[in-house]
Amino acid sequence: MKALIPAAGYGTRFLPATKTVPKEMLPIGAKPAIQLIVEEALAAGVEEVVIVTSPDKPSIQAHFAAAPVWRARCAKKPEIDAELAHLEEIGRRIRWVYQTEQKGLGHAVLQAAEVLQAEKEPVLVLLGDALVSGEAPSAAMTEISRAHGGASVVGLEEVPLERVSRYGIVRPAEQRADDERVYRLADLVEKPAPEVAPSRLAIAGRYLLDPAVFGLLASQTPGVGGEIQLTDAIRRLLAAKEVYGYRYPGTRHDIGNPAGYLKALQAFS
Ligand code: G1P
């Protein structure tokens, strides 16, 4: 299984800190947030992670690069050296793709099409600014997909009605009788007004997507905000294939803004 982490956004909600430190590199203890996200993917059985980033954010790639100078400095500190060795091992499983224009989440995901569209299995997509504390959703989503013949699964959380317009919102068709957290989806809509939102179940930073989504993104016209929306492509995928939702038990933290980041720090402390 392969994973994709879109991490190319400018992080404008977190300026001035993000002038020089990409939001994905903000520390959660001794590790930057994106390392925790890569580790979540690997723990779910992923062999290779594709990170879509921007040439303006070189520190993300530098973090995962081999660091012989640091290894030499820490040679007499076995615990730290082990962390650095582990990081290098992770780094060997990462491929880098660049997004040079900011045209939306769907456009960022599309940048990895060449690398991922020939995949036979669904691709795990983890948003680079969404950390989940508590049970990690990726492993459970992989199991739900397998139980449904390799179908796509989107991670969900319930949000208050006044906040639905900030998210992709799903219309559940039915709940699975043996697991009330799993829904077959009937529709998805990006950032609906509260009056027309089909539910309060919001797409929450994790997806397991049929690789057919890459072909759909290639022909996706701009949606809400004039951006190429991933939600719109999944909506078209739904016309041909089953898509499930998983209301995962963990808590998502949007580290792209200071308040969300501080809550993440508390949750992981
Ligand atoms: C993106 C997605 C949206 C999703 C949200 C949180 O929105 O487009 O469907 O609900 O992430 O995972 P953004 O936060 O980029 O506006």
PDB file of C-alpha atoms and ligand atoms in Angstrom:
ATOM      1  CA  MET A   1       0.000   0.000   0.000  1.00  0.00           C
ATOM      2  CA  LYS A   2       1.153   3.541  -0.735  1.00  0.00           C
ATOM      3  CA  ALA A   3       0.351   6.807   0.996  1.00  0.00           C
ATOM      4  CA  LEU A   4       0.190  10.401  -0.107  1.00  0.00           C
ATOM      5  CA  ILE A   5       0.664  13.428   2.132  1.00  0.00           C
ATOM      6  CA  PRO A   6      -0.227  16.813   0.623  1.00  0.00           C
ATOM      7  CA  ALA A   7       2.080  19.302   2.374  1.00  0.00           C
ATOM      8  CA  ALA A   8       2.498  22.171  -0.057  1.00  0.00           C
ATOM      9  CA  GLY A   9       0.247  24.850   1.453  1.00  0.00           C
ATOM     10  CA  TYR A  10       1.678  28.197   2.534  1.00  0.00           C
ATOM     11  CA  GLY A  11       0.340  28.106   6.098  1.00  0.00           C
ATOM     12  CA  THR A  12      -0.878  31.693   5.970  1.00  0.00           C
ATOM     13  CA  ARG A  13      -3.158  31.196   9.009  1.00  0.00           C
ATOM     14  CA  PHE A  14      -0.029  30.662  11.100  1.00  0.00           C
ATOM     15  CA  LEU A  15       2.107  33.632  10.022  1.00  0.00           C
ATOM     16  CA  PRO A  16       4.578  34.928  11.029  1.00  0.00           C
ATOM     17  CA  ALA A  17       5.829  31.562  12.427  1.00  0.00           C
ATOM     18  CA  THR A  18       5.345  29.898   9.028  1.00  0.00           C
ATOM     19  CA  LYS A  19       7.528  32.441   7.198  1.00  0.00           C
ATOM     20  CA  THR A  20      10.451  30.121   7.905  1.00  0.00           C
ATOM     21  CA  VAL A  21       8.943  27.031   9.572  1.00  0.00           C
ATOM     22  CA  PRO A  22       6.370  25.135   7.474  1.00  0.00           C
ATOM     23  CA  LYS A  23       3.302  24.215   9.544  1.00  0.00           C
ATOM     24  CA  GLU A  24       4.083  20.528   8.974  1.00  0.00           C
ATOM     25  CA  MET A  25       7.461  21.075  10.685  1.00  0.00           C
ATOM     26  CA  LEU A  26       6.012  22.523  13.909  1.00  0.00           C
ATOM     27  CA  PRO A  27       7.247  20.337  16.775  1.00  0.00           C
ATOM     28  CA  ILE A  28       5.064  18.018  18.804  1.00  0.00           C
ATOM     29  CA  GLY A  29       7.624  17.227  21.465  1.00  0.00           C
ATOM     30  CA  ALA A  30      10.847  16.187  19.721  1.00  0.00           C
ATOM     31  CA  LYS A  31       9.234  15.303  16.383  1.00  0.00           C
ATOM     32  CA  PRO A  32       7.775  17.590  13.740  1.00  0.00           C
ATOM     33  CA  ALA A  33       4.085  16.971  13.062  1.00  0.00           C
ATOM     34  CA  ILE A  34       4.702  15.477   9.620  1.00  0.00           C
ATOM     35  CA  GLN A  35       6.927  12.762  11.079  1.00  0.00           C
ATOM     36  CA  LEU A  36       4.022  11.633  13.283  1.00  0.00           C
ATOM     37  CA  ILE A  37       1.808  11.530  10.178  1.00  0.00           C
ATOM     38  CA  VAL A  38       4.360   9.488   8.199  1.00  0.00           C
ATOM     39  CA  GLU A  39       4.630   7.124  11.186  1.00  0.00           C
ATOM     40  CA  GLU A  40       0.830   6.745  11.268  1.00  0.00           C
ATOM     41  CA  ALA A  41       0.911   5.696   7.596  1.00  0.00           C
ATOM     42  CA  LEU A  42       3.754   3.207   8.106  1.00  0.00           C
ATOM     43  CA  ALA A  43       1.989   1.700  11.129  1.00  0.00           C
ATOM     44  CA  ALA A  44      -1.041   1.062   8.888  1.00  0.00           C
ATOM     45  CA  GLY A  45       1.103  -1.082   6.557  1.00  0.00           C
ATOM     46  CA  VAL A  46       2.217   1.524   4.012  1.00  0.00           C
ATOM     47  CA  GLU A  47       5.485   0.737   2.197  1.00  0.00           C
ATOM     48  CA  GLU A  48       6.072   4.022   0.404  1.00  0.00           C
ATOM     49  CA  VAL A  49       4.932   7.565   1.196  1.00  0.00           C
ATOM     50  CA  VAL A  50       4.690  10.252  -1.466  1.00  0.00           C
ATOM     51  CA  ILE A  51       4.900  13.778  -0.037  1.00  0.00           C
ATOM     52  CA  VAL A  52       3.634  16.597  -2.227  1.00  0.00           C
ATOM     53  CA  THR A  53       5.451  19.711  -1.126  1.00  0.00           C
ATOM     54  CA  SER A  54       6.490  23.121  -2.334  1.00  0.00           C
ATOM     55  CA  PRO A  55      10.028  24.106  -3.399  1.00  0.00           C
ATOM     56  CA  ASP A  56       9.584  27.014  -0.935  1.00  0.00           C
ATOM     57  CA  LYS A  57       9.552  24.583   2.018  1.00  0.00           C
ATOM     58  CA  PRO A  58      12.894  22.735   1.758  1.00  0.00           C
ATOM     59  CA  SER A  59      13.110  21.954   5.499  1.00  0.00           C
ATOM     60  CA  ILE A  60      10.518  19.155   5.204  1.00  0.00           C
ATOM     61  CA  GLN A  61      12.691  17.211   2.770  1.00  0.00           C
ATOM     62  CA  ALA A  62      15.838  18.080   4.769  1.00  0.00           C
ATOM     63  CA  HIS A  63      14.281  16.590   7.904  1.00  0.00           C
ATOM     64  CA  PHE A  64      13.974  13.133   6.312  1.00  0.00           C
ATOM     65  CA  ALA A  65      17.363  13.211   4.540  1.00  0.00           C
ATOM     66  CA  ALA A  66      20.326  11.122   5.680  1.00  0.00           C
ATOM     67  CA  ALA A  67      22.383  13.127   8.203  1.00  0.00           C
ATOM     68  CA  PRO A  68      25.852  11.620   8.660  1.00  0.00           C
ATOM     69  CA  VAL A  69      27.114  14.737  10.436  1.00  0.00           C
ATOM     70  CA  TRP A  70      24.379  14.506  13.072  1.00  0.00           C
ATOM     71  CA  ARG A  71      24.916  10.731  13.396  1.00  0.00           C
ATOM     72  CA  ALA A  72      28.616  11.360  14.065  1.00  0.00           C
ATOM     73  CA  ARG A  73      27.825  14.064  16.642  1.00  0.00           C
ATOM     74  CA  CYS A  74      25.446  11.737  18.467  1.00  0.00           C
ATOM     75  CA  ALA A  75      27.479   8.529  18.143  1.00  0.00           C
ATOM     76  CA  LYS A  76      28.051   8.438  21.908  1.00  0.00           C
ATOM     77  CA  LYS A  77      24.364   9.016  22.679  1.00  0.00           C
ATOM     78  CA  PRO A  78      22.745   5.723  21.674  1.00  0.00           C
ATOM     79  CA  GLU A  79      19.131   6.781  22.325  1.00  0.00           C
ATOM     80  CA  ILE A  80      19.385   9.868  20.157  1.00  0.00           C
ATOM     81  CA  ASP A  81      21.367   8.039  17.499  1.00  0.00           C
ATOM     82  CA  ALA A  82      18.640   5.367  17.380  1.00  0.00           C
ATOM     83  CA  GLU A  83      16.041   8.097  16.734  1.00  0.00           C
ATOM     84  CA  LEU A  84      18.190   9.496  13.921  1.00  0.00           C
ATOM     85  CA  ALA A  85      18.688   6.024  12.434  1.00  0.00           C
ATOM     86  CA  HIS A  86      14.919   5.423  12.578  1.00  0.00           C
ATOM     87  CA  LEU A  87      14.343   8.748  10.843  1.00  0.00           C
ATOM     88  CA  GLU A  88      16.788   7.843   8.050  1.00  0.00           C
ATOM     89  CA  GLU A  89      15.014   4.500   7.629  1.00  0.00           C
ATOM     90  CA  ILE A  90      11.688   6.344   7.266  1.00  0.00           C
ATOM     91  CA  GLY A  91      13.308   8.784   4.835  1.00  0.00           C
ATOM     92  CA  ARG A  92      14.241   5.963   2.475  1.00  0.00           C
ATOM     93  CA  ARG A  93      10.538   5.187   2.058  1.00  0.00           C
ATOM     94  CA  ILE A  94       9.578   8.710   0.978  1.00  0.00           C
ATOM     95  CA  ARG A  95       9.279  10.016  -2.581  1.00  0.00           C
ATOM     96  CA  TRP A  96       9.037  13.727  -3.220  1.00  0.00           C
ATOM     97  CA  VAL A  97       6.726  15.481  -5.647  1.00  0.00           C
ATOM     98  CA  TYR A  98       6.382  19.255  -6.021  1.00  0.00           C
ATOM     99  CA  GLN A  99       3.338  21.474  -6.392  1.00  0.00           C
ATOM    100  CA  THR A 100       4.466  24.790  -7.806  1.00  0.00           C
ATOM    101  CA  GLU A 101       1.041  26.453  -8.041  1.00  0.00           C
ATOM    102  CA  GLN A 102      -1.577  26.565  -5.284  1.00  0.00           C
ATOM    103  CA  LYS A 103      -4.797  25.463  -6.957  1.00  0.00           C
ATOM    104  CA  GLY A 104      -6.422  23.509  -4.151  1.00  0.00           C
ATOM    105  CA  LEU A 105      -6.240  20.160  -2.364  1.00  0.00           C
ATOM    106  CA  GLY A 106      -7.400  18.201  -5.418  1.00  0.00           C
ATOM    107  CA  HIS A 107      -4.666  19.836  -7.486  1.00  0.00           C
ATOM    108  CA  ALA A 108      -2.046  18.925  -4.849  1.00  0.00           C
ATOM    109  CA  VAL A 109      -3.187  15.289  -4.883  1.00  0.00           C
ATOM    110  CA  LEU A 110      -3.160  15.304  -8.695  1.00  0.00           C
ATOM    111  CA  GLN A 111       0.569  16.150  -8.670  1.00  0.00           C
ATOM    112  CA  ALA A 112       1.232  12.578  -7.472  1.00  0.00           C
ATOM    113  CA  ALA A 113      -0.834  10.975 -10.259  1.00  0.00           C
ATOM    114  CA  GLU A 114       2.185   9.909 -12.293  1.00  0.00           C
ATOM    115  CA  VAL A 115       3.597   8.026  -9.311  1.00  0.00           C
ATOM    116  CA  LEU A 116       0.359   6.557  -7.937  1.00  0.00           C
ATOM    117  CA  GLN A 117      -2.319   6.175 -10.598  1.00  0.00           C
ATOM    118  CA  ALA A 118      -1.157   2.700 -11.677  1.00  0.00           C
ATOM    119  CA  GLU A 119      -1.575   1.379  -8.106  1.00  0.00           C
ATOM    120  CA  LYS A 120      -3.814  -1.669  -7.742  1.00  0.00           C
ATOM    121  CA  GLU A 121      -4.728  -0.969  -4.120  1.00  0.00           C
ATOM    122  CA  PRO A 122      -6.393   2.137  -2.673  1.00  0.00           C
ATOM    123  CA  VAL A 123      -4.003   4.955  -1.747  1.00  0.00           C
ATOM    124  CA  LEU A 124      -3.997   6.318   1.808  1.00  0.00           C
ATOM    125  CA  VAL A 125      -4.162  10.126   1.824  1.00  0.00           C
ATOM    126  CA  LEU A 126      -3.242  11.920   5.062  1.00  0.00           C
ATOM    127  CA  LEU A 127      -3.473  15.712   5.164  1.00  0.00           C
ATOM    128  CA  GLY A 128      -0.144  17.134   6.332  1.00  0.00           C
ATOM    129  CA  ASP A 129      -1.768  19.608   8.734  1.00  0.00           C
ATOM    130  CA  ALA A 130      -4.191  17.131  10.344  1.00  0.00           C
ATOM    131  CA  LEU A 131      -2.874  15.290  13.391  1.00  0.00           C
ATOM    132  CA  VAL A 132      -5.076  12.735  15.095  1.00  0.00           C
ATOM    133  CA  SER A 133      -4.660  11.983  18.799  1.00  0.00           C
ATOM    134  CA  GLY A 134      -6.076   8.812  20.337  1.00  0.00           C
ATOM    135  CA  GLU A 135      -6.596   5.827  18.056  1.00  0.00           C
ATOM    136  CA  ALA A 136      -4.976   6.417  14.634  1.00  0.00           C
ATOM    137  CA  PRO A 137      -7.642   6.141  11.902  1.00  0.00           C
ATOM    138  CA  SER A 138      -5.445   4.887   9.041  1.00  0.00           C
ATOM    139  CA  ALA A 139      -5.122   1.248  10.156  1.00  0.00           C
ATOM    140  CA  ALA A 140      -8.853   0.917  10.852  1.00  0.00           C
ATOM    141  CA  MET A 141      -9.725   2.503   7.487  1.00  0.00           C
ATOM    142  CA  THR A 142      -7.499  -0.035   5.741  1.00  0.00           C
ATOM    143  CA  GLU A 143      -9.424  -2.854   7.420  1.00  0.00           C
ATOM    144  CA  ILE A 144     -12.806  -1.351   6.517  1.00  0.00           C
ATOM    145  CA  SER A 145     -11.687  -1.039   2.892  1.00  0.00           C
ATOM    146  CA  ARG A 146     -10.561  -4.682   2.784  1.00  0.00           C
ATOM    147  CA  ALA A 147     -13.863  -5.812   4.310  1.00  0.00           C
ATOM    148  CA  HIS A 148     -15.625  -4.055   1.395  1.00  0.00           C
ATOM    149  CA  GLY A 149     -13.572  -5.430  -1.477  1.00  0.00           C
ATOM    150  CA  GLY A 150     -11.024  -2.588  -1.558  1.00  0.00           C
ATOM    151  CA  ALA A 151     -13.604   0.227  -1.598  1.00  0.00           C
ATOM    152  CA  SER A 152     -12.651   3.834  -0.841  1.00  0.00           C
ATOM    153  CA  VAL A 153     -13.094   5.076   2.738  1.00  0.00           C
ATOM    154  CA  VAL A 154     -13.089   8.656   4.033  1.00  0.00           C
ATOM    155  CA  GLY A 155     -12.401   9.501   7.678  1.00  0.00           C
ATOM    156  CA  LEU A 156     -15.229  11.498   9.277  1.00  0.00           C
ATOM    157  CA  GLU A 157     -15.973  13.570  12.366  1.00  0.00           C
ATOM    158  CA  GLU A 158     -19.208  15.148  13.557  1.00  0.00           C
ATOM    159  CA  VAL A 159     -19.099  18.954  13.600  1.00  0.00           C
ATOM    160  CA  PRO A 160     -21.596  21.570  14.888  1.00  0.00           C
ATOM    161  CA  LEU A 161     -24.036  22.843  12.232  1.00  0.00           C
ATOM    162  CA  GLU A 162     -22.500  26.345  12.305  1.00  0.00           C
ATOM    163  CA  ARG A 163     -19.158  24.905  11.181  1.00  0.00           C
ATOM    164  CA  VAL A 164     -20.245  22.637   8.301  1.00  0.00           C
ATOM    165  CA  SER A 165     -19.331  25.321   5.745  1.00  0.00           C
ATOM    166  CA  ARG A 166     -15.627  24.833   6.593  1.00  0.00           C
ATOM    167  CA  TYR A 167     -15.575  21.156   5.588  1.00  0.00           C
ATOM    168  CA  GLY A 168     -16.454  18.540   3.031  1.00  0.00           C
ATOM    169  CA  ILE A 169     -19.768  17.112   4.285  1.00  0.00           C
ATOM    170  CA  VAL A 170     -21.136  13.651   3.437  1.00  0.00           C
ATOM    171  CA  ARG A 171     -24.647  12.290   2.979  1.00  0.00           C
ATOM    172  CA  PRO A 172     -24.674   8.824   4.539  1.00  0.00           C
ATOM    173  CA  ALA A 173     -26.833   6.228   2.751  1.00  0.00           C
ATOM    174  CA  GLU A 174     -26.945   3.735   5.580  1.00  0.00           C
ATOM    175  CA  GLN A 175     -25.067   2.802   8.700  1.00  0.00           C
ATOM    176  CA  ARG A 176     -23.592  -0.669   8.915  1.00  0.00           C
ATOM    177  CA  ALA A 177     -25.652  -2.702  11.378  1.00  0.00           C
ATOM    178  CA  ASP A 178     -22.584  -4.270  13.039  1.00  0.00           C
ATOM    179  CA  ASP A 179     -20.546  -1.057  13.267  1.00  0.00           C
ATOM    180  CA  GLU A 180     -22.279   2.249  13.873  1.00  0.00           C
ATOM    181  CA  ARG A 181     -19.102   4.164  12.929  1.00  0.00           C
ATOM    182  CA  VAL A 182     -19.175   2.907   9.317  1.00  0.00           C
ATOM    183  CA  TYR A 183     -21.502   4.371   6.678  1.00  0.00           C
ATOM    184  CA  ARG A 184     -21.966   3.748   2.990  1.00  0.00           C
ATOM    185  CA  LEU A 185     -21.990   7.185   1.393  1.00  0.00           C
ATOM    186  CA  ALA A 186     -24.631   8.539  -0.980  1.00  0.00           C
ATOM    187  CA  ASP A 187     -23.054  11.945  -1.663  1.00  0.00           C
ATOM    188  CA  LEU A 188     -20.365  14.438  -0.660  1.00  0.00           C
ATOM    189  CA  VAL A 189     -20.364  18.220  -0.928  1.00  0.00           C
ATOM    190  CA  GLU A 190     -17.508  20.628  -0.258  1.00  0.00           C
ATOM    191  CA  LYS A 191     -18.155  23.497   2.165  1.00  0.00           C
ATOM    192  CA  PRO A 192     -21.999  23.613   2.029  1.00  0.00           C
ATOM    193  CA  ALA A 193     -24.032  26.345   3.720  1.00  0.00           C
ATOM    194  CA  PRO A 194     -25.712  25.024   6.913  1.00  0.00           C
ATOM    195  CA  GLU A 195     -29.181  25.218   5.257  1.00  0.00           C
ATOM    196  CA  VAL A 196     -28.223  22.741   2.548  1.00  0.00           C
ATOM    197  CA  ALA A 197     -25.676  20.547   4.355  1.00  0.00           C
ATOM    198  CA  PRO A 198     -26.646  16.885   3.927  1.00  0.00           C
ATOM    199  CA  SER A 199     -25.470  16.020   7.491  1.00  0.00           C
ATOM    200  CA  ARG A 200     -23.019  17.179  10.145  1.00  0.00           C
ATOM    201  CA  LEU A 201     -20.507  14.465   9.231  1.00  0.00           C
ATOM    202  CA  ALA A 202     -17.345  16.181   7.987  1.00  0.00           C
ATOM    203  CA  ILE A 203     -14.408  14.780   6.035  1.00  0.00           C
ATOM    204  CA  ALA A 204     -11.578  14.793   8.569  1.00  0.00           C
ATOM    205  CA  GLY A 205      -8.080  14.659   7.108  1.00  0.00           C
ATOM    206  CA  ARG A 206      -7.800  10.955   6.207  1.00  0.00           C
ATOM    207  CA  TYR A 207      -8.838   9.144   3.025  1.00  0.00           C
ATOM    208  CA  LEU A 208      -8.261   5.748   1.474  1.00  0.00           C
ATOM    209  CA  LEU A 209      -8.920   6.307  -2.206  1.00  0.00           C
ATOM    210  CA  ASP A 210      -9.368   4.126  -5.269  1.00  0.00           C
ATOM    211  CA  PRO A 211      -6.554   5.168  -7.667  1.00  0.00           C
ATOM    212  CA  ALA A 212      -9.271   5.964 -10.249  1.00  0.00           C
ATOM    213  CA  VAL A 213      -9.553   9.266  -8.368  1.00  0.00           C
ATOM    214  CA  PHE A 214      -6.368  10.478 -10.120  1.00  0.00           C
ATOM    215  CA  GLY A 215      -7.974  10.177 -13.559  1.00  0.00           C
ATOM    216  CA  LEU A 216     -11.031  12.030 -12.263  1.00  0.00           C
ATOM    217  CA  LEU A 217      -8.891  14.814 -10.791  1.00  0.00           C
ATOM    218  CA  ALA A 218      -7.168  15.308 -14.144  1.00  0.00           C
ATOM    219  CA  SER A 219     -10.512  16.399 -15.625  1.00  0.00           C
ATOM    220  CA  GLN A 220     -11.876  18.077 -12.489  1.00  0.00           C
ATOM    221  CA  THR A 221     -13.151  21.616 -13.009  1.00  0.00           C
ATOM    222  CA  PRO A 222     -12.638  24.182 -10.204  1.00  0.00           C
ATOM    223  CA  GLY A 223     -15.255  24.097  -7.451  1.00  0.00           C
ATOM    224  CA  VAL A 224     -15.779  26.061  -4.236  1.00  0.00           C
ATOM    225  CA  GLY A 225     -13.305  28.960  -3.928  1.00  0.00           C
ATOM    226  CA  GLY A 226     -12.205  28.462  -7.542  1.00  0.00           C
ATOM    227  CA  GLU A 227     -10.055  25.508  -6.380  1.00  0.00           C
ATOM    228  CA  ILE A 228      -9.744  21.941  -7.672  1.00  0.00           C
ATOM    229  CA  GLN A 229     -11.502  20.119  -4.851  1.00  0.00           C
ATOM    230  CA  LEU A 230     -10.680  16.535  -3.868  1.00  0.00           C
ATOM    231  CA  THR A 231     -14.238  16.172  -2.535  1.00  0.00           C
ATOM    232  CA  ASP A 232     -15.660  16.873  -6.030  1.00  0.00           C
ATOM    233  CA  ALA A 233     -13.530  14.096  -7.561  1.00  0.00           C
ATOM    234  CA  ILE A 234     -14.596  11.624  -4.829  1.00  0.00           C
ATOM    235  CA  ARG A 235     -18.188  12.591  -5.580  1.00  0.00           C
ATOM    236  CA  ARG A 236     -17.662  11.532  -9.202  1.00  0.00           C
ATOM    237  CA  LEU A 237     -15.935   8.346  -8.036  1.00  0.00           C
ATOM    238  CA  LEU A 238     -19.090   7.570  -6.060  1.00  0.00           C
ATOM    239  CA  ALA A 239     -21.104   7.445  -9.288  1.00  0.00           C
ATOM    240  CA  ALA A 240     -19.125   4.352 -10.354  1.00  0.00           C
ATOM    241  CA  LYS A 241     -17.898   2.743  -7.130  1.00  0.00           C
ATOM    242  CA  GLU A 242     -18.882   2.373  -3.491  1.00  0.00           C
ATOM    243  CA  VAL A 243     -17.371   4.829  -1.037  1.00  0.00           C
ATOM    244  CA  TYR A 244     -17.605   4.382   2.732  1.00  0.00           C
ATOM    245  CA  GLY A 245     -17.233   6.786   5.626  1.00  0.00           C
ATOM    246  CA  TYR A 246     -15.623   5.976   8.967  1.00  0.00           C
ATOM    247  CA  ARG A 247     -16.445   8.227  11.915  1.00  0.00           C
ATOM    248  CA  TYR A 248     -13.170   7.561  13.663  1.00  0.00           C
ATOM    249  CA  PRO A 249     -12.871   7.702  17.464  1.00  0.00           C
ATOM    250  CA  GLY A 250      -9.642   9.775  17.617  1.00  0.00           C
ATOM    251  CA  THR A 251      -9.575  13.583  17.734  1.00  0.00           C
ATOM    252  CA  ARG A 252      -8.358  15.577  14.711  1.00  0.00           C
ATOM    253  CA  HIS A 253      -6.232  18.656  15.332  1.00  0.00           C
ATOM    254  CA  ASP A 254      -5.814  21.276  12.598  1.00  0.00           C
ATOM    255  CA  ILE A 255      -2.240  22.403  13.224  1.00  0.00           C
ATOM    256  CA  GLY A 256      -2.506  25.013  10.452  1.00  0.00           C
ATOM    257  CA  ASN A 257      -3.636  27.629  12.984  1.00  0.00           C
ATOM    258  CA  PRO A 258      -2.179  28.552  16.403  1.00  0.00           C
ATOM    259  CA  ALA A 259      -5.203  27.474  18.484  1.00  0.00           C
ATOM    260  CA  GLY A 260      -5.398  24.045  16.812  1.00  0.00           C
ATOM    261  CA  TYR A 261      -1.672  23.574  17.241  1.00  0.00           C
ATOM    262  CA  LEU A 262      -1.801  24.390  20.960  1.00  0.00           C
ATOM    263  CA  LYS A 263      -4.642  21.880  21.423  1.00  0.00           C
ATOM    264  CA  ALA A 264      -2.577  19.266  19.584  1.00  0.00           C
ATOM    265  CA  LEU A 265       0.348  19.933  21.918  1.00  0.00           C
ATOM    266  CA  GLN A 266      -1.920  19.401  24.936  1.00  0.00           C
ATOM    267  CA  ALA A 267      -3.389  16.219  23.497  1.00  0.00           C
ATOM    268  CA  PHE A 268       0.034  14.722  22.766  1.00  0.00           C
ATOM    269  CA  SER A 269       1.755  15.960  25.939  1.00  0.00           C
TER     270      SER A 269
HETATM  271  C1  G1P B   1      -9.975  20.170   3.293  1.00  0.00           C
HETATM  272  C2  G1P B   1     -11.011  19.396   2.471  1.00  0.00           C
HETATM  273  C3  G1P B   1     -12.314  19.254   3.257  1.00  0.00           C
HETATM  274  C4  G1P B   1     -12.036  18.629   4.623  1.00  0.00           C
HETATM  275  C5  G1P B   1     -10.955  19.444   5.381  1.00  0.00           C
HETATM  276  C6  G1P B   1     -10.556  18.809   6.696  1.00  0.00           C
HETATM  277  O1  G1P B   1     -10.439  21.488   3.447  1.00  0.00           O
HETATM  278  O2  G1P B   1     -11.248  20.065   1.246  1.00  0.00           O
HETATM  279  O3  G1P B   1     -13.232  18.447   2.542  1.00  0.00           O
HETATM  280  O4  G1P B   1     -13.235  18.563   5.379  1.00  0.00           O
HETATM  281  O5  G1P B   1      -9.771  19.558   4.568  1.00  0.00           O
HETATM  282  O6  G1P B   1      -9.989  17.542   6.507  1.00  0.00           O
HETATM  283  P1  G1P B   1      -9.447  22.731   3.828  1.00  0.00           P
HETATM  284  O7  G1P B   1      -9.179  22.585   5.292  1.00  0.00           O
HETATM  285  O8  G1P B   1      -8.221  22.560   2.990  1.00  0.00           O
HETATM  286  O9  G1P B   1     -10.230  23.960   3.502  1.00  0.00           O
END
